[in-house]
Short mmCIF file of C-alpha atoms in Angstrom, two decimals:
data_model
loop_
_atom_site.label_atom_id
_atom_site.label_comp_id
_atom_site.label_asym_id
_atom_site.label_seq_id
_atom_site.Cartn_x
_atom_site.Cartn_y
_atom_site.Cartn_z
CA UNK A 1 -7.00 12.98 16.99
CA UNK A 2 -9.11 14.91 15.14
CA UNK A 3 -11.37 13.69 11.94
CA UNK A 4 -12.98 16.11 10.12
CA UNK A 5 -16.22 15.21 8.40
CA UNK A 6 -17.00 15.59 5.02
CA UNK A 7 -20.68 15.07 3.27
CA UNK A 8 -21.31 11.43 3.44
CA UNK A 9 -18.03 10.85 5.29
CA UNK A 10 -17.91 7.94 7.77
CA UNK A 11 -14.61 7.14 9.60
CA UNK A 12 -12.81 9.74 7.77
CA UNK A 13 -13.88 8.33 4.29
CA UNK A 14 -16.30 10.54 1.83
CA UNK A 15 -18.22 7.54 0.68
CA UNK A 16 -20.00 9.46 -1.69
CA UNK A 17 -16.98 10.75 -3.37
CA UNK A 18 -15.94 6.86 -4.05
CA UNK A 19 -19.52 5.78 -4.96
CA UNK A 20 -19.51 9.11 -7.49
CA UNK A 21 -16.05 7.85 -8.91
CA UNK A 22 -17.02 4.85 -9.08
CA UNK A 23 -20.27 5.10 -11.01
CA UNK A 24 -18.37 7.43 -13.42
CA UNK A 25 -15.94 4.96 -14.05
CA UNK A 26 -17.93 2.25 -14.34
CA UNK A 27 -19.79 4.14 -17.61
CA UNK A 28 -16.27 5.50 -18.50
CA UNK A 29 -13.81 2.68 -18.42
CA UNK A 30 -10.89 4.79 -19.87
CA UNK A 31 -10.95 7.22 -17.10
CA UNK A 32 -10.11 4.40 -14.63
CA UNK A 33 -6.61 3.71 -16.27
CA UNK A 34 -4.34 5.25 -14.22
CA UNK A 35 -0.27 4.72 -14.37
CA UNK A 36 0.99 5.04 -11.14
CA UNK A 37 4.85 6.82 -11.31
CA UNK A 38 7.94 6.59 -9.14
CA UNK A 39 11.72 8.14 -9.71
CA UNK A 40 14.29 6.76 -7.66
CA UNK A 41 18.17 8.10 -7.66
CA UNK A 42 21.15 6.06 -5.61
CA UNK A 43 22.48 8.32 -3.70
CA UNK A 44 25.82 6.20 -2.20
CA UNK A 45 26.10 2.45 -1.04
CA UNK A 46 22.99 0.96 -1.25
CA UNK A 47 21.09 4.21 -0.44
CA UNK A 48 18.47 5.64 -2.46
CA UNK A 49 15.69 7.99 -2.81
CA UNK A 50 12.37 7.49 -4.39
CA UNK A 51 10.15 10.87 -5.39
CA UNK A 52 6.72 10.39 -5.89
CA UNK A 53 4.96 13.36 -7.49
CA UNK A 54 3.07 12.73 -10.96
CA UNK A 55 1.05 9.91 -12.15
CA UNK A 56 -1.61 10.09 -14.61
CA UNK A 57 -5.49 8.99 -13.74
CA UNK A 58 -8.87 10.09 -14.94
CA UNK A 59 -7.91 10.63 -18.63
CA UNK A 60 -5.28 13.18 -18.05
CA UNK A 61 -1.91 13.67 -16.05
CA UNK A 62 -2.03 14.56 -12.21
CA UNK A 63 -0.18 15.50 -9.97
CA UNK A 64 0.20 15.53 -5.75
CA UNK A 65 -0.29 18.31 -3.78
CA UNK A 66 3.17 17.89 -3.36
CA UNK A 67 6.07 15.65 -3.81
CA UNK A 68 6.62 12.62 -1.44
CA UNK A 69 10.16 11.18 -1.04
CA UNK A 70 11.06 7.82 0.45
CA UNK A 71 14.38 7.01 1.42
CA UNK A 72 15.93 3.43 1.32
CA UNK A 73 18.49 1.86 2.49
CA UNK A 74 19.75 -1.25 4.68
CA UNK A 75 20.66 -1.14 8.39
CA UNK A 76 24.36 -0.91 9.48
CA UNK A 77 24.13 -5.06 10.13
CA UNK A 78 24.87 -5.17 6.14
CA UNK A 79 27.41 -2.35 6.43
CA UNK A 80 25.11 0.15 5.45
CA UNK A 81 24.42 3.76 6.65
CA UNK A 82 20.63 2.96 7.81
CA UNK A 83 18.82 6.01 6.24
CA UNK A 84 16.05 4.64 6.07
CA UNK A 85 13.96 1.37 5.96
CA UNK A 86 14.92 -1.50 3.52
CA UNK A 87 13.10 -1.75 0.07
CA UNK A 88 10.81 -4.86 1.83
CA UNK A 89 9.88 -2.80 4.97
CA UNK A 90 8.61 -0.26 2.81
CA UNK A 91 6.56 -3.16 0.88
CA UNK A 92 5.21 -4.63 4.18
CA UNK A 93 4.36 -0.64 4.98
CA UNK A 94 2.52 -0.20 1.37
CA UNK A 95 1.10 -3.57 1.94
CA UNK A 96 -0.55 -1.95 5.59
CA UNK A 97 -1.45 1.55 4.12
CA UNK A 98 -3.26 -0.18 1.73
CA UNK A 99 -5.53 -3.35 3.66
CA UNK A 100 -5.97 -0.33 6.67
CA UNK A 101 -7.48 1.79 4.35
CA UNK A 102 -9.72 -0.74 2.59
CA UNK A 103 -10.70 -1.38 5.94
CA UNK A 104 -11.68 2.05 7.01
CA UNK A 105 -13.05 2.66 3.70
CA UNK A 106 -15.06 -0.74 3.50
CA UNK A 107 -16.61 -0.42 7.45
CA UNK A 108 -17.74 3.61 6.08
CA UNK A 109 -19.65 1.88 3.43
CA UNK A 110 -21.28 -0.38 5.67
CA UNK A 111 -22.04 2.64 8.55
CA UNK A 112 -19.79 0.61 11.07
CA UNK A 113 -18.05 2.89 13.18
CA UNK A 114 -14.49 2.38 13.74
CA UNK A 115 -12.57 3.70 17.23
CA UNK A 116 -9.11 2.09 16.46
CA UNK A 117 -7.54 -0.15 13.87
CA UNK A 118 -3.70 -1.55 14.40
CA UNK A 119 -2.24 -3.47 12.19
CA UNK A 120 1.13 -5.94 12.77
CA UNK A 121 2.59 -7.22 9.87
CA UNK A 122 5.55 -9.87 9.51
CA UNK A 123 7.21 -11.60 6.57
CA UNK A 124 9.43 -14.47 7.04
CA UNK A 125 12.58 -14.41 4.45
CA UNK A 126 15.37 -16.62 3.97
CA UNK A 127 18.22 -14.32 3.14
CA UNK A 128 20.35 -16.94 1.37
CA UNK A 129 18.29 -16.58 -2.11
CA UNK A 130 19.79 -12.81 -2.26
CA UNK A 131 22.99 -13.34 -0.88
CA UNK A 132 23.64 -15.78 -3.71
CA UNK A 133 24.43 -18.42 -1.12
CA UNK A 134 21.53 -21.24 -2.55
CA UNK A 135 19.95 -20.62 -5.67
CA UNK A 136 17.19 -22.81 -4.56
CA UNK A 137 16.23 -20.18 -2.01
CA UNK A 138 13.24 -17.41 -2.93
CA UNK A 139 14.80 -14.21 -3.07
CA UNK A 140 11.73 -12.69 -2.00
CA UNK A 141 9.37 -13.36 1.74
CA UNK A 142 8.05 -16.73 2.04
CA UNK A 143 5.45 -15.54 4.04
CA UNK A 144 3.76 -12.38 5.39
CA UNK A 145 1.18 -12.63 8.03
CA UNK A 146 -1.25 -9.78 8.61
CA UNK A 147 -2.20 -9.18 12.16
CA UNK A 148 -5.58 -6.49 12.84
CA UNK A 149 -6.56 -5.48 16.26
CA UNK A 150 -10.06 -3.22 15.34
CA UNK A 151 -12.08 -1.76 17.93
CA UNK A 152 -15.63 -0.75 16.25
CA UNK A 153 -19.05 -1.13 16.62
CA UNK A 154 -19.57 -4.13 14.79
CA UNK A 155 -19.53 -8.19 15.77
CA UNK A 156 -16.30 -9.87 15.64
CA UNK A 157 -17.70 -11.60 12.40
CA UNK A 158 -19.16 -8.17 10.86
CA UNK A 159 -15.29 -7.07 11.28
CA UNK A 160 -14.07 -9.86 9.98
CA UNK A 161 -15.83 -9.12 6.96
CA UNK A 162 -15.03 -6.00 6.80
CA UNK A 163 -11.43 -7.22 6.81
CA UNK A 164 -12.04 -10.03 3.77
CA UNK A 165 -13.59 -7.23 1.88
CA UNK A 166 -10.34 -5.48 2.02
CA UNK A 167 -8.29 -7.90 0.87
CA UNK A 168 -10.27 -8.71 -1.67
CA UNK A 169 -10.01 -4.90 -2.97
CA UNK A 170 -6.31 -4.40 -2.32
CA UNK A 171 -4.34 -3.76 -4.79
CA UNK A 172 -1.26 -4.23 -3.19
CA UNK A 173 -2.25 -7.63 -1.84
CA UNK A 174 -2.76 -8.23 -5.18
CA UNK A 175 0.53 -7.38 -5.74
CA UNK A 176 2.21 -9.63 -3.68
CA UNK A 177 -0.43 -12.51 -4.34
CA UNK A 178 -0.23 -13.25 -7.77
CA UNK A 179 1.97 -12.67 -10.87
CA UNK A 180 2.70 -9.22 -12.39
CA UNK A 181 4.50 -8.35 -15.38
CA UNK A 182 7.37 -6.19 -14.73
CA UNK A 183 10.15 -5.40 -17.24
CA UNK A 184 12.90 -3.54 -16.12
CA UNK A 185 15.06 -1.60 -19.03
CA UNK A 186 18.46 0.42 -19.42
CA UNK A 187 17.28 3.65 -21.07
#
């Protein structure tokens, strides 16, 4: 694996780049209002794709280098095709992407060097809310649990830290922590 370094990178991460952004944010509030875009099309059973290419951030639309696509789907146990992983999988997988690289951006900040960082994560779900079967059920997890295993230069408590600190930043455990507004609409 190789890691290039950047000015003021540590671990991969251009900590500079994120102080600069966020010092011109902080004087610029409007530029940090971003609205974060996805398209999705069914493609046949409960298979669908989702294209991510344009959002807009920093007072003006943007777009990705190039498009990203994520397929979903539901495995052949619910007499599906299995293209890809179901809609929660790729939660628990945004849920990941986004705590691992809080934590590789928080130990940068704080000059700890990382070697490794694994995460394991598992949510416990009661399929009988979806099904339809008891509409006392959740529909959603009852419970995810977030397992690290970091190898870095730092105490087990400095890590530790270093994981809090990215939770506490995480959008997407925000997400899943406390309510959000979404309406959904026929156009």
């Amino acid at each position: 694996m190789t890691v290039t370094i950047d000015r003021g990178a540590h671990n991969g991460v251009d900590v500079d780049a994120i102080r600069e952004a966020r010092t011109a944010m902080t004087g610029q509030p409007a530029a940090a209002q971003f609205q974060w875009r996805v398209r999705n099309t069914w493609h046949s059973g409960i298979h669908s794709q989702s294209t991510i290419d344009d959002y807009f951030g920093v007072g003006a639309e943007q777009s990705h280098r190039q498009p990203f696509t994520i397929d979903t789907d539901h495995p052949e146990l619910f007499a599906a095709e299995d293209n890809g992983p179901t809609p929660v999988e790729v939660v628990l997988a945004a849920l990941a992407g986004c705590l691992t690289g809080g934590v590789a951006s928080v130990a940068a900040n704080r000059d700890i060097t990382l070697r490794s960082v694994s995460a394991t994560l598992t949510a416990e779900m009661d399929l009988q809310g979806v099904l339809g079967i008891d509409a006392d059920v959740r529909n959603g997890f009852s419970s995810v649990t977030v397992t690290y295993d970091i190898d870095a230069d730092a105490t087990p408590e400095e890590i530790e830290a270093v994981v809090a600190q990215s939770q506490k930043r995480s959008a997407v455990f925000d997400l899943l922590t406390n309510p959000t507004t979404v309406v959904v609409e026929v156009g």
